[in-house]
Coordinates of C-alpha atoms in Angstrom, one line a residue:
X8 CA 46.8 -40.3 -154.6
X9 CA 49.8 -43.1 -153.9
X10 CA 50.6 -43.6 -149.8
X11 CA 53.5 -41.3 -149.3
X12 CA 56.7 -43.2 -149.3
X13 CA 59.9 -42.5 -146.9
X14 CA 63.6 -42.5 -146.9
X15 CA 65.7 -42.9 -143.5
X16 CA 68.9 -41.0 -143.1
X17 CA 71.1 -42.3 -140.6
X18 CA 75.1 -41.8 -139.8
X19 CA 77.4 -44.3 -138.3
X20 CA 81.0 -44.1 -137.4
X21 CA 81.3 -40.3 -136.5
X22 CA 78.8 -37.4 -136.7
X23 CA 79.1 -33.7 -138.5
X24 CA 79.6 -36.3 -141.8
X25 CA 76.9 -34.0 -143.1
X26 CA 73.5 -36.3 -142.9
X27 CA 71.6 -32.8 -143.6
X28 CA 73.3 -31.8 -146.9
X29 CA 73.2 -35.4 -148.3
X30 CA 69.3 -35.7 -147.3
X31 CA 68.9 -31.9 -148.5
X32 CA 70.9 -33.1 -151.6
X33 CA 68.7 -35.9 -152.3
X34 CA 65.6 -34.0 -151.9
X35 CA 66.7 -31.3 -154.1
X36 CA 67.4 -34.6 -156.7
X37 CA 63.8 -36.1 -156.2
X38 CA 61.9 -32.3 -156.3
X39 CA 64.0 -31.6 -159.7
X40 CA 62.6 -34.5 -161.0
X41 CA 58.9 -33.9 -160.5
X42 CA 58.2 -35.7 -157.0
X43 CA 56.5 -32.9 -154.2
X44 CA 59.0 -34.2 -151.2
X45 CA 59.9 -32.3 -147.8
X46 CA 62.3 -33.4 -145.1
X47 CA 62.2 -33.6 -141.3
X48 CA 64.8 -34.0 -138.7
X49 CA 64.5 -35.8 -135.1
X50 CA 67.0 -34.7 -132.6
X51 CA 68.1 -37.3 -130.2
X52 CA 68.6 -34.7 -127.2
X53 CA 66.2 -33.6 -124.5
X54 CA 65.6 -30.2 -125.1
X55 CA 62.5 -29.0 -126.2
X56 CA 63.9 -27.4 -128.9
X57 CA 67.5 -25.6 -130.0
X58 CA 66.4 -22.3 -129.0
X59 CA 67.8 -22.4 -125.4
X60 CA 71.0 -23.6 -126.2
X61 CA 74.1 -21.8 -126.4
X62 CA 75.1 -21.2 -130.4
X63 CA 78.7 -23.0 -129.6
X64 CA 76.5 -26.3 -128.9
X65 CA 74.7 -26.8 -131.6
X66 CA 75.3 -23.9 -134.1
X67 CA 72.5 -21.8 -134.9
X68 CA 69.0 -21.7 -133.9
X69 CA 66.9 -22.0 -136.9
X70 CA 63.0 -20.1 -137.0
X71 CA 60.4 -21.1 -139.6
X72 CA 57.2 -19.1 -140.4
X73 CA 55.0 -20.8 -137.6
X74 CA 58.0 -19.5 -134.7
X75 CA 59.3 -23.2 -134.3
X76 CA 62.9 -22.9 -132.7
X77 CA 64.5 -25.4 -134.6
X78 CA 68.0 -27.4 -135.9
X79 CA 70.1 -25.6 -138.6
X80 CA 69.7 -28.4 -140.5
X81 CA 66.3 -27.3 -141.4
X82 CA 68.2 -24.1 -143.2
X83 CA 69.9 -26.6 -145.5
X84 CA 66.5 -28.2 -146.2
X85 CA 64.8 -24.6 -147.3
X86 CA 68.2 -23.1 -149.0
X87 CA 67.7 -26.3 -151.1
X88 CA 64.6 -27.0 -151.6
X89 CA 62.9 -23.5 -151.9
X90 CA 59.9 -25.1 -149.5
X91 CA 59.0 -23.6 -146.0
X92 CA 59.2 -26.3 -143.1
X93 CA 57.3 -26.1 -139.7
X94 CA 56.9 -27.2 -136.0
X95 CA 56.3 -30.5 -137.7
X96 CA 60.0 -30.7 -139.5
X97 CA 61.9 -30.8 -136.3
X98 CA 61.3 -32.9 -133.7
X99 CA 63.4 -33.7 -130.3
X100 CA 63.7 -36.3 -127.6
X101 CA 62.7 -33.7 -125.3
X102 CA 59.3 -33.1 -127.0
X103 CA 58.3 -36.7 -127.5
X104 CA 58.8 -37.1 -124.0
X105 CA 57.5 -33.9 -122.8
X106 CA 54.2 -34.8 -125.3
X107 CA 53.9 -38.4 -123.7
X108 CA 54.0 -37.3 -119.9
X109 CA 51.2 -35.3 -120.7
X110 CA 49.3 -37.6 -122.5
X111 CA 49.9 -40.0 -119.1
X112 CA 48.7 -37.1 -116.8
X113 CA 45.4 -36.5 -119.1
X114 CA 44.9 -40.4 -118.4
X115 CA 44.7 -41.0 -122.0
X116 CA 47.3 -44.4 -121.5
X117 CA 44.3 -45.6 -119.1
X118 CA 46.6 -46.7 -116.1
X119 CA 48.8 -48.2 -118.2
X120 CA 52.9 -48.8 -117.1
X121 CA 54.4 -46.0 -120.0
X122 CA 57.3 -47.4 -121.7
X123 CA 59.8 -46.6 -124.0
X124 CA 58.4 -49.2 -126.3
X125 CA 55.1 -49.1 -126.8
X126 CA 54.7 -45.3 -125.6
X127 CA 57.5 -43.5 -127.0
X128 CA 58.2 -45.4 -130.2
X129 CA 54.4 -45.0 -131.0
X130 CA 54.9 -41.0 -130.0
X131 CA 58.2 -41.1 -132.6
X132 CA 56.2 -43.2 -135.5
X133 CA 53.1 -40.6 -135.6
X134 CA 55.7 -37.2 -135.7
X135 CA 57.1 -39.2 -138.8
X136 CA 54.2 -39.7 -140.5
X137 CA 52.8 -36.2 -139.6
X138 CA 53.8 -34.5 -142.9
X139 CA 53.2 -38.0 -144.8
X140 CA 49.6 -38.1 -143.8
X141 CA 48.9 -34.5 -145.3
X142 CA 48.4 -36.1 -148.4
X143 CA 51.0 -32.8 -149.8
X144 CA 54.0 -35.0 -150.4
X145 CA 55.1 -37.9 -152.3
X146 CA 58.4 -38.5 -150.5
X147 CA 59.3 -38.0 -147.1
X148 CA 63.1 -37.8 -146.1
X149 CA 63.3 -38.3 -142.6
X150 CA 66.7 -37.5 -141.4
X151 CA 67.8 -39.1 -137.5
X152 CA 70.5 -37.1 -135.6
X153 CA 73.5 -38.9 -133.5
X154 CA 75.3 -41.4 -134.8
X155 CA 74.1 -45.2 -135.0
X156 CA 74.8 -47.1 -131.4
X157 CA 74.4 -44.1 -129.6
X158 CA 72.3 -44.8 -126.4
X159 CA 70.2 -41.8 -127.4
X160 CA 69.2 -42.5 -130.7
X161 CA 68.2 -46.4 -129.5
X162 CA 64.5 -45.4 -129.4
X163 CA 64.1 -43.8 -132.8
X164 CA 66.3 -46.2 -134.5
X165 CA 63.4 -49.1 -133.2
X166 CA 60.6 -46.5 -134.3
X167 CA 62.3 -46.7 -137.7
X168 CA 62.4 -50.7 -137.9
X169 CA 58.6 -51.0 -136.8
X170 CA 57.8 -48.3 -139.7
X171 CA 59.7 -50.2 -141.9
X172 CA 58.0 -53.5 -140.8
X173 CA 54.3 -51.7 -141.1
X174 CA 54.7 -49.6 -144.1
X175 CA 56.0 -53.0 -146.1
X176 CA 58.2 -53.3 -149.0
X177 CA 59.0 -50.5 -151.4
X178 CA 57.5 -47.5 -149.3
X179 CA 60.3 -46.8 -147.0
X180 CA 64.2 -47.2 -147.0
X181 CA 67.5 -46.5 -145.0
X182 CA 70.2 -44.2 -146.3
X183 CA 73.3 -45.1 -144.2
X184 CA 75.3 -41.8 -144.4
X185 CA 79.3 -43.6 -143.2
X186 CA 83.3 -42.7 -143.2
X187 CA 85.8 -44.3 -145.2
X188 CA 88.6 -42.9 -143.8
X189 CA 92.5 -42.7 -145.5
X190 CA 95.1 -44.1 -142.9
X191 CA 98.0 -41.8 -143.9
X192 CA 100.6 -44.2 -142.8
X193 CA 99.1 -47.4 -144.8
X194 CA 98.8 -44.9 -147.6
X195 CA 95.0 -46.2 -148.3
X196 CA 90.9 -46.1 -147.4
X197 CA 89.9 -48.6 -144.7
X198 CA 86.2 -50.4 -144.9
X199 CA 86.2 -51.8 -141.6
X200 CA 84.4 -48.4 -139.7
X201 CA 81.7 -48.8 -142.3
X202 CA 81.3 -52.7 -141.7
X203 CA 81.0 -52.4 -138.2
X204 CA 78.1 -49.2 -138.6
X205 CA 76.3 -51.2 -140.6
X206 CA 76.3 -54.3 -138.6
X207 CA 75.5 -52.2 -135.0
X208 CA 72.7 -51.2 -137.6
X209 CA 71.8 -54.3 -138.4
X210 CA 71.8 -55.3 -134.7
X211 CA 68.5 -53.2 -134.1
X212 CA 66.8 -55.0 -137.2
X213 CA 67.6 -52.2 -139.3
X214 CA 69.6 -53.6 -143.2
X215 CA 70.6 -50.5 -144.6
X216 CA 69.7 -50.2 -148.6
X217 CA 71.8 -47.2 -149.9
X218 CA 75.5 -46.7 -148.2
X219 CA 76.3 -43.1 -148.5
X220 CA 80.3 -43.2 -147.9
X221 CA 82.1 -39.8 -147.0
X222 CA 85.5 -40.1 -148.2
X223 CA 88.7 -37.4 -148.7
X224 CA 90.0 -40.0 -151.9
X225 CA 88.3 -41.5 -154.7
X226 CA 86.3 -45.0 -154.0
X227 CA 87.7 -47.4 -156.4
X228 CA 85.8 -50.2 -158.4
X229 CA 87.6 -52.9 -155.9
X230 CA 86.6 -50.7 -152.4
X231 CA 83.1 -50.6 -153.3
X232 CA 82.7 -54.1 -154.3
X233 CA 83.9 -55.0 -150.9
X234 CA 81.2 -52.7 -149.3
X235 CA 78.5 -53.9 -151.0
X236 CA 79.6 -57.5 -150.0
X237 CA 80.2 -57.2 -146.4
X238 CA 77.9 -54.3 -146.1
X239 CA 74.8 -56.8 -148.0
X240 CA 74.1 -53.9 -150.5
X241 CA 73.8 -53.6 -154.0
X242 CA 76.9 -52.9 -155.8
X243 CA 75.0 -49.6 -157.3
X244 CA 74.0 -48.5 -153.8
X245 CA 77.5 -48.0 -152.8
X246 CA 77.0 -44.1 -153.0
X247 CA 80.9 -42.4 -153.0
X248 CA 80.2 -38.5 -151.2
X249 CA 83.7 -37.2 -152.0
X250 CA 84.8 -33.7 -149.9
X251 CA 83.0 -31.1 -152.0
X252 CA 84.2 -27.5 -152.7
X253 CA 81.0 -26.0 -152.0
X254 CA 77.6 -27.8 -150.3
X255 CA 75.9 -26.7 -153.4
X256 CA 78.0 -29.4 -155.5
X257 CA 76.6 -32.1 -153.5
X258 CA 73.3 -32.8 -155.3
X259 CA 75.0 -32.4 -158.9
X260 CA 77.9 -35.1 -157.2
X261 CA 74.7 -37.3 -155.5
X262 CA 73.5 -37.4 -158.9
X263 CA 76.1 -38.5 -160.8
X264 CA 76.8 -41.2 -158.6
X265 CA 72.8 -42.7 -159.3
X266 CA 71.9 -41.6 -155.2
X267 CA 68.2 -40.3 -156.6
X268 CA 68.1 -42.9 -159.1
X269 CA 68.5 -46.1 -156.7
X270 CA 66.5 -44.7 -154.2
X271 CA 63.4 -43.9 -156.5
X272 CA 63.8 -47.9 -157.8
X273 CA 63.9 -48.9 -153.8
X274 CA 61.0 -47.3 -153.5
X275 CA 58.9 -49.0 -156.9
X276 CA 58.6 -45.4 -158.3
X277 CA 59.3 -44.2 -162.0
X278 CA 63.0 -42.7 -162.7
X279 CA 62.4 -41.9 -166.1
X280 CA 62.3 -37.9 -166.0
X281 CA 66.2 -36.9 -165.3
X282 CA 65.9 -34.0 -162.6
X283 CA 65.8 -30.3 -164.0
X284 CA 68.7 -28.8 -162.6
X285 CA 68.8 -26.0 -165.3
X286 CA 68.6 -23.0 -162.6
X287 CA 70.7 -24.8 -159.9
X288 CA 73.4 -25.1 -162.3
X289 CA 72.9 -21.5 -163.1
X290 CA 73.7 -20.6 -159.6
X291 CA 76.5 -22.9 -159.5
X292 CA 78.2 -21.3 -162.5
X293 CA 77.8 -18.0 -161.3
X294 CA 78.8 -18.5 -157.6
X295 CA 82.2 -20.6 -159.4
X296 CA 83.2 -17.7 -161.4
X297 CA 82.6 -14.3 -160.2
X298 CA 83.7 -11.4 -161.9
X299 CA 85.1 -9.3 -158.8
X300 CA 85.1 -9.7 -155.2
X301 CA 84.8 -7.9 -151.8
X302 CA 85.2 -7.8 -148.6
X303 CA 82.4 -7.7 -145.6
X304 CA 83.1 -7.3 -141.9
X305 CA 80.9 -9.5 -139.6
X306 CA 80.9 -8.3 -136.5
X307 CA 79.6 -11.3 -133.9
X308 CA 80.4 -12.9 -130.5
X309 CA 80.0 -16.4 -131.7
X310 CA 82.9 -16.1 -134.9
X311 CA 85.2 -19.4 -133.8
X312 CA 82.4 -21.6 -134.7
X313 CA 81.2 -21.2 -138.5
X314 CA 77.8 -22.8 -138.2
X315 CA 76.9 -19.7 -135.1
X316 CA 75.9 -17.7 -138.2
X317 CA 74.9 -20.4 -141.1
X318 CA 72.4 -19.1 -142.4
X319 CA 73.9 -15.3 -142.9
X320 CA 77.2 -16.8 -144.8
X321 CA 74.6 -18.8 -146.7
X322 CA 73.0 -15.7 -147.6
X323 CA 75.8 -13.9 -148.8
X324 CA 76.8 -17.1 -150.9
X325 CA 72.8 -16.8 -152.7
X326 CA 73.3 -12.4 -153.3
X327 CA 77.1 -12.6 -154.2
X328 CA 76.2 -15.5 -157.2
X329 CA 73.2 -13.5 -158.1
X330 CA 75.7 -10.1 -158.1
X331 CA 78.8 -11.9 -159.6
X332 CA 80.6 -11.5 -157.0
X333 CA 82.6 -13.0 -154.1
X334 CA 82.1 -12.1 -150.6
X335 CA 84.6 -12.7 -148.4
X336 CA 83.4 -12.7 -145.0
X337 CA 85.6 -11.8 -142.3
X338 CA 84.6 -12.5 -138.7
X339 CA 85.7 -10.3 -135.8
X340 CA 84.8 -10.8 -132.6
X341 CA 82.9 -8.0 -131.1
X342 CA 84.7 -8.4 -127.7
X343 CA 88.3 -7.7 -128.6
X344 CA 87.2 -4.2 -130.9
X345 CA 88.5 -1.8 -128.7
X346 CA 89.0 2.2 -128.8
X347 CA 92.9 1.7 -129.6
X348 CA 92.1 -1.1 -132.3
X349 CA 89.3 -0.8 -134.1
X350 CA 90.6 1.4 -137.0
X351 CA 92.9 -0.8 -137.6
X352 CA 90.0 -4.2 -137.6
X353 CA 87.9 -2.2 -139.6
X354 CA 90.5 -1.3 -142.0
X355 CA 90.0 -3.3 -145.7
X356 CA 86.2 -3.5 -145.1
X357 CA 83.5 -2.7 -147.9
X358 CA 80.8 -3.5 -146.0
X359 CA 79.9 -4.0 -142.3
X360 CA 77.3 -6.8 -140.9
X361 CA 76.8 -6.7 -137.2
X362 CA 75.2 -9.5 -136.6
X363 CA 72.1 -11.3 -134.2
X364 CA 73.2 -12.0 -130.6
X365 CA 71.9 -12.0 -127.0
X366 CA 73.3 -10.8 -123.3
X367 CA 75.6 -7.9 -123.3
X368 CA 79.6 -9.4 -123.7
X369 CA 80.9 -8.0 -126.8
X370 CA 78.2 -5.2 -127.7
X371 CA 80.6 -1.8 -127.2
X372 CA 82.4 -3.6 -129.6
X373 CA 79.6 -3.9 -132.0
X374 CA 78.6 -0.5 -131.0
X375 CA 81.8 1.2 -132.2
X376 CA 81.6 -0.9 -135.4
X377 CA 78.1 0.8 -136.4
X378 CA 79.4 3.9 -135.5
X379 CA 82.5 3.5 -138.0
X380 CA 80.3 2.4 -140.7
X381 CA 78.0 5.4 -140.2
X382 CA 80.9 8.1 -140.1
X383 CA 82.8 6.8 -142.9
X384 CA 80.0 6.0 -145.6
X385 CA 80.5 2.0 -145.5
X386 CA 77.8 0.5 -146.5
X387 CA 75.9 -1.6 -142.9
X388 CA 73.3 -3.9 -142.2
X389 CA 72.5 -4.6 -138.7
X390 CA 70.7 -8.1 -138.2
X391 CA 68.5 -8.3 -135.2
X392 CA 70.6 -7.4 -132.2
X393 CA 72.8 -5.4 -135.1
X394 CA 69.7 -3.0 -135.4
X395 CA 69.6 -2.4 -131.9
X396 CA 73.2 -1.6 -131.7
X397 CA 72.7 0.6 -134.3
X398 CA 69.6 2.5 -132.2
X399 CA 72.3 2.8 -129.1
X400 CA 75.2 4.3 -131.2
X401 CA 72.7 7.1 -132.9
X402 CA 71.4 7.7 -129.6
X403 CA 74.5 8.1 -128.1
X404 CA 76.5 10.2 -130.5
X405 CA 74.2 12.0 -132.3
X406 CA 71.5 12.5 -130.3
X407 CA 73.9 13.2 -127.2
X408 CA 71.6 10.6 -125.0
X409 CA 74.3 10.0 -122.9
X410 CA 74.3 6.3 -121.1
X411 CA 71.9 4.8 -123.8
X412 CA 71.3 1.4 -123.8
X413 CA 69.0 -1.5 -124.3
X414 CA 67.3 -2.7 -120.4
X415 CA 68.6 -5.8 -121.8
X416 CA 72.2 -5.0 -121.1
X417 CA 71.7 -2.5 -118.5
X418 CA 68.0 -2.2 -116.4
X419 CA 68.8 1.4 -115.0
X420 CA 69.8 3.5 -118.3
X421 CA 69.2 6.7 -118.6
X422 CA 67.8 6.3 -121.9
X423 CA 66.3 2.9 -122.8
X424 CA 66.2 3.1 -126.3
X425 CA 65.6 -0.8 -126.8
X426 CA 63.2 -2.1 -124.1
X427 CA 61.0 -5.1 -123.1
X428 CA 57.3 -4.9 -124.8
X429 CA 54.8 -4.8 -122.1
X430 CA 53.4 -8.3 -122.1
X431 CA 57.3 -9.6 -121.7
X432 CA 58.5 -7.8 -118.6
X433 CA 57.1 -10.7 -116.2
X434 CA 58.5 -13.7 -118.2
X435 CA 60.9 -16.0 -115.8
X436 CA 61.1 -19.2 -118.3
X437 CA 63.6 -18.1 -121.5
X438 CA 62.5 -21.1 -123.2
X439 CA 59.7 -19.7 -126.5
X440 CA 58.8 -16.6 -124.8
X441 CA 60.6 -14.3 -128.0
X442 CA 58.7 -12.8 -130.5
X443 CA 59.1 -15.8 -132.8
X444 CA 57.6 -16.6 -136.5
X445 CA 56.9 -14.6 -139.5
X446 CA 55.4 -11.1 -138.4
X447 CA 54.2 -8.5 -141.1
X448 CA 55.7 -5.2 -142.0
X449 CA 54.6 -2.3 -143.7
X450 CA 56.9 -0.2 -145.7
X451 CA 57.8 3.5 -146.2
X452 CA 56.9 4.8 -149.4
X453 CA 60.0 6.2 -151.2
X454 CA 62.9 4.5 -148.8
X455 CA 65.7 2.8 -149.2
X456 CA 64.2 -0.2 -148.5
X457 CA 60.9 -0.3 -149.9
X458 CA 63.6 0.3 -153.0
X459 CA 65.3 -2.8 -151.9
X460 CA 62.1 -5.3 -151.6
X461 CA 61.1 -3.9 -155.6
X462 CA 58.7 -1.5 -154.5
X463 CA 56.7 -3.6 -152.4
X464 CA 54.5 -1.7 -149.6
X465 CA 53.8 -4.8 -146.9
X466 CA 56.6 -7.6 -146.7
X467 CA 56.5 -10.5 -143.7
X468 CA 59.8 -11.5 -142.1
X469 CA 61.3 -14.2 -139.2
X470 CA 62.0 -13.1 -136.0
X471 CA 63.6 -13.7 -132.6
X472 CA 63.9 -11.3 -129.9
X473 CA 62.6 -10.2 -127.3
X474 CA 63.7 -6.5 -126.8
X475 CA 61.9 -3.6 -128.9
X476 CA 62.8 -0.3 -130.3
X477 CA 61.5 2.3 -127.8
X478 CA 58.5 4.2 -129.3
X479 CA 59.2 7.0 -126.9
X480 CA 61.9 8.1 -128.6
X481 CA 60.7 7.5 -131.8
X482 CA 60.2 11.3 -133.1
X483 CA 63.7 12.5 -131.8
X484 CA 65.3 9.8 -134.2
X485 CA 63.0 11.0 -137.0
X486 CA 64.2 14.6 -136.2
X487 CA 67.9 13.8 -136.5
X488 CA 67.3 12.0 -139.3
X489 CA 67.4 8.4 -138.3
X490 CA 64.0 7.3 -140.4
X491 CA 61.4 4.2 -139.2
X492 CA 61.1 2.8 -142.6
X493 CA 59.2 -0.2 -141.6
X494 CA 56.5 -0.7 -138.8
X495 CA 54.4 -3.4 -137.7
X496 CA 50.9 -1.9 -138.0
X497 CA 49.2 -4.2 -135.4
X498 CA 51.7 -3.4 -132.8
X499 CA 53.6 -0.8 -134.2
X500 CA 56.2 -1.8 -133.1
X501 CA 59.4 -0.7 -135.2
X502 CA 60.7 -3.5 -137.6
X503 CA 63.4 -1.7 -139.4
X504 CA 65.5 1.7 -139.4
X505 CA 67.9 3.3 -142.3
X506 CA 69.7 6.5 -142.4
X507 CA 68.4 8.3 -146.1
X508 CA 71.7 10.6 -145.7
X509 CA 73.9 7.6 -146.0
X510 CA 75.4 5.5 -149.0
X511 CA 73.6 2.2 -147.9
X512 CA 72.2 1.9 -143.9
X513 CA 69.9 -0.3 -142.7
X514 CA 69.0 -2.0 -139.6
X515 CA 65.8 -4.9 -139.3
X516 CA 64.8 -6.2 -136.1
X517 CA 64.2 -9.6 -137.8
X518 CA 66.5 -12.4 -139.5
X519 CA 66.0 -11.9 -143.0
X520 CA 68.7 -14.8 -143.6
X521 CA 66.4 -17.1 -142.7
X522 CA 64.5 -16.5 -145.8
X523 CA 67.0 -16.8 -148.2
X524 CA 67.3 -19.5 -150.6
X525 CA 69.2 -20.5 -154.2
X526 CA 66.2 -20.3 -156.5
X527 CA 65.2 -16.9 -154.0
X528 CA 68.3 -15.0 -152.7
X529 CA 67.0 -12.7 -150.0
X530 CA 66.2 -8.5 -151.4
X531 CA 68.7 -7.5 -148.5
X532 CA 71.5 -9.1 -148.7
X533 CA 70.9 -8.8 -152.8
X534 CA 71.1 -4.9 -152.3
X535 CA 73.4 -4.9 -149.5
X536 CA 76.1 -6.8 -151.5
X537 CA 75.3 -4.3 -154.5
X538 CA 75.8 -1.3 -151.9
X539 CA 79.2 -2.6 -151.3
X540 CA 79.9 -3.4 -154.9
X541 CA 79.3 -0.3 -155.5
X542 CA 81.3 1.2 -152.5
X543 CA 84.5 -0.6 -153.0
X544 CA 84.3 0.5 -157.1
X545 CA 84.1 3.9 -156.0
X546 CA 86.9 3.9 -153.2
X547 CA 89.2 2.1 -156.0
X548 CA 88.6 5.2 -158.5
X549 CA 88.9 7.7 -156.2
X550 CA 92.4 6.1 -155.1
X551 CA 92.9 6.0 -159.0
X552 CA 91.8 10.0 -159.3

């Protein structure tokens, strides 16, 4: 088999320019032409990983199969791409470093001074090359976070010229992901941000080959000649990424302006076979034209910032294409639903998502949401910390458990439905001490949502938590009617709940969004949007009646 070859993505000028979708993008491109490729990000920042930091940092925190806490970006690369990532797809300054000092502790540097070059550049160059050297892929897209001149990013950027120096011509190249930005008042784009990116580039022996250049106007003819001659690029690899209705337009826009088709003649490998986007494009058309819409509550304590719950919107954009419909999703903060409002913020919902979350601000909120959705007949799925809420409201007002609570929020209920699992009661570091990774689940015969997964009896699913449903009052539930439809059989521990008297009610103690992808829109959100299809159809003819 050929040596794997790489493509660098870097950004200049400013970041969120959206390195992840144009390296997703061009990815999806190179796979829909035939060419096995996967993509990694590094993180300049000195956390371990994203799972300790606050949602409003850093948007959410992403889990693959193998329990890696890592960047959303590695969402995007899955949603696209239809291939699981790993530990190895994500990698921050804080690990590299953490890795190194241990490596100096174990003596394996041989009383050797530790520096940044040769130590932590050789520690950077072998993460790279970790997926490489399986011998699985073709192409490697190796995407660097920050923005180029940033005192962070210093030590990957020189990992990145060495590679490029020891891999030799044609098996590695630099995407340089840039702003052309419009001055209102001159009424036109300026070039000058992008020349000076790619010269601080250039100042760390790094020429780019392919300038990606994000722009709110149209490049014309004259614009990218000038980038390509003060830039020293090819006119062709002057790559125009114009604001894009959707993210899933990008690779259809990446290809029309040649990004795959440069890259693969950088990189000395055939372009011949014009990518298969038959099935994307199928999406597309569907998610562009739906025949009828609705409307979904979700109910979360990290709404002001979109990319808190990424990967749930994403899914709902995957099952409202695959439905026909639009899903409108409309945030409300669980801390402002109060007794004297929440009629009225509930009011105009089909559906109710209460969504992931940890700590207690904002959960009597989410608490009187399930309990809205259960009374009325809305169709409700409760993600992760959703479930749980769900648990406390059934306790509470239908069992009569007065005071019931997760030992999360409150160590001295009365009643803790939701508790710590044994083995986690002692833990003092918060940093990878969840229940992380894929974990298997058995299903119910005949429920709701062994109906939902097509029948299937044993599904595995993502997770990240640390609190539990209480097996103590397990039977109680049952009796009242609040079923465990899916149980961990090794532990069993319970992984998801539903309510057989009710339209549509289901609660999972794991994230199925992180599973769902274009080519594969998750079974949940498929039959949860259908639920509330179906809901709001029925509301509208009885208003009709």
């Amino acid at each position: 088999m050929a040596a794997t070859k790489y493509v660098f993505v870097t950004g200049g000028v400013t970041s969120s320019l959206g390195k992840g979708i144009i390296a997703a993008s061009l990815a999806k491109l190179l796979q829909a032409r035939g060419y096995k490729t996967t993509i990694q990000k590094l993180d300049p920042y000195i956390n371990v990983d994203p799972g300790t930091l606050n949602p409003y940092e850093h948007g959410e925190c992403y889990v693959t199969d193998d329990g890696a806490e890592t960047d959303l970006d590695l969402g995007h690369y899955e949603r696209f791409l239809n291939v699981k990532t790993s530990q190895a797809n994500n990698v921050t300054t804080g690990r590299i470093y953490q890795s190194v000092i241990e490596k100096e502790r174990r003596g394996e540097f041989l009383g050797k001074t530790v520096q940044v070059i040769p130590h932590i550049t050789n520690e950077i160059k072998e993460r790279i090359q970790l997926l490489g050297n399986t011998g699985e892929y073709d192409i490697v897209i190796t995407e660097i976070g920050g923005t180029v001149g940033d005192i962070e990013s210093l030590p990957y950027i020189e990992s990145v010229r060495q590679l490029l120096w020891e891999l030799g011509d044609n098996n590695a190249i630099v995407v340089h992901l840039t702003l052309v930005p419009f001055l209102s008042a001159a009424g036109e784009l300026k070039t000058k941000p992008t020349q000076h990116s790619v010269k601080t580039l250039m100042e760390s022996g790094i020429q780019a080959d392919i300038l990606v250049c994000r722009t709110e106007h149209e490049l014309s003819d004259e614009i990218k000649e000038k980038l390509a001659l003060f830039c020293n690029v090819k006119r062709e690899a002057v790559i125009q990424s114009i604001d894009a209705s959707t993210i899933y337009d990008v690779p259809v826009m990446m290809h029309e302006e040649g990004l795959d088709t440069v890259a693969l003649r950088k990189l000395a490998l055939p372009d011949d076979t014009p990518p298969d986007l038959t099935q994307w494009n199928e999406f597309l058309d569907r998610h562009k034209h739906p025949k009828s819409e609705v409307t979904v509550g979700l109910i979360g304590k990290y709404v002001e910032l979109q990319d808190s719950y990424k990967s749930i919107l994403e899914s709902f954009t995957h099952a409202g294409a695959i439905n026909e419909v639009k899903v409108n999703v409309r945030s409300i903060h669980s801390e402002y639903i109060t007794h004297a409002n929440f009629e009225q913020k509930m009011k105009g919902l089909d559906g109710i998502l209460v969504a992931p979350g940890f700590g207690e601000r904002g959960i009597e909120g989410k608490i009187k949401a399930v309990r809205y959705a259960r009374e009325n007949g809305i169709p409700f799925l409760g993600i992760c910390l959703g479930m749980q809420m769900a648990v406390i409201e059934f306790g509470r007002n239908v069992l009569g458990l007065q005071g019931a609570n997760s030992t999360e929020m409150d160590e001295n209920t009365p009643h803790p439905v939701i508790s710590l699992m044994e083995e986690q009661k002692n833990i003092k570091d918060k940093g990878g001490t969840m229940r992380l990774g894929a974990w298997a689940c058995d299903l119910k015969k005949g429920s709701l949502v062994q109906k939902v997964y097509h029948g299937a009896t044993h599904i595995s699913e993502r997770h990240r938590h640390r609190y539990e449903f209480n097996n103590a009052y397990k039977e109680q539930y049952e009796k009242a009617g609040l079923v465990a439809s899916g149980i961990n059989s090794d532990t069993q521990l319970v992984e998801i709940i539903e309510l057989p008297d009710h339209p549509w009610f289901i609660g999972v103690q794991y994230h199925p969004e992180y599973r769902s992808t274009v080519a594969n829109p998750h079974p949940l959100f498929v039959g949860f949007v259908k639920a509330v299809q179906l809901h709001k159809k029925q509301q509208t003819n009885a208003s009709l009646a």
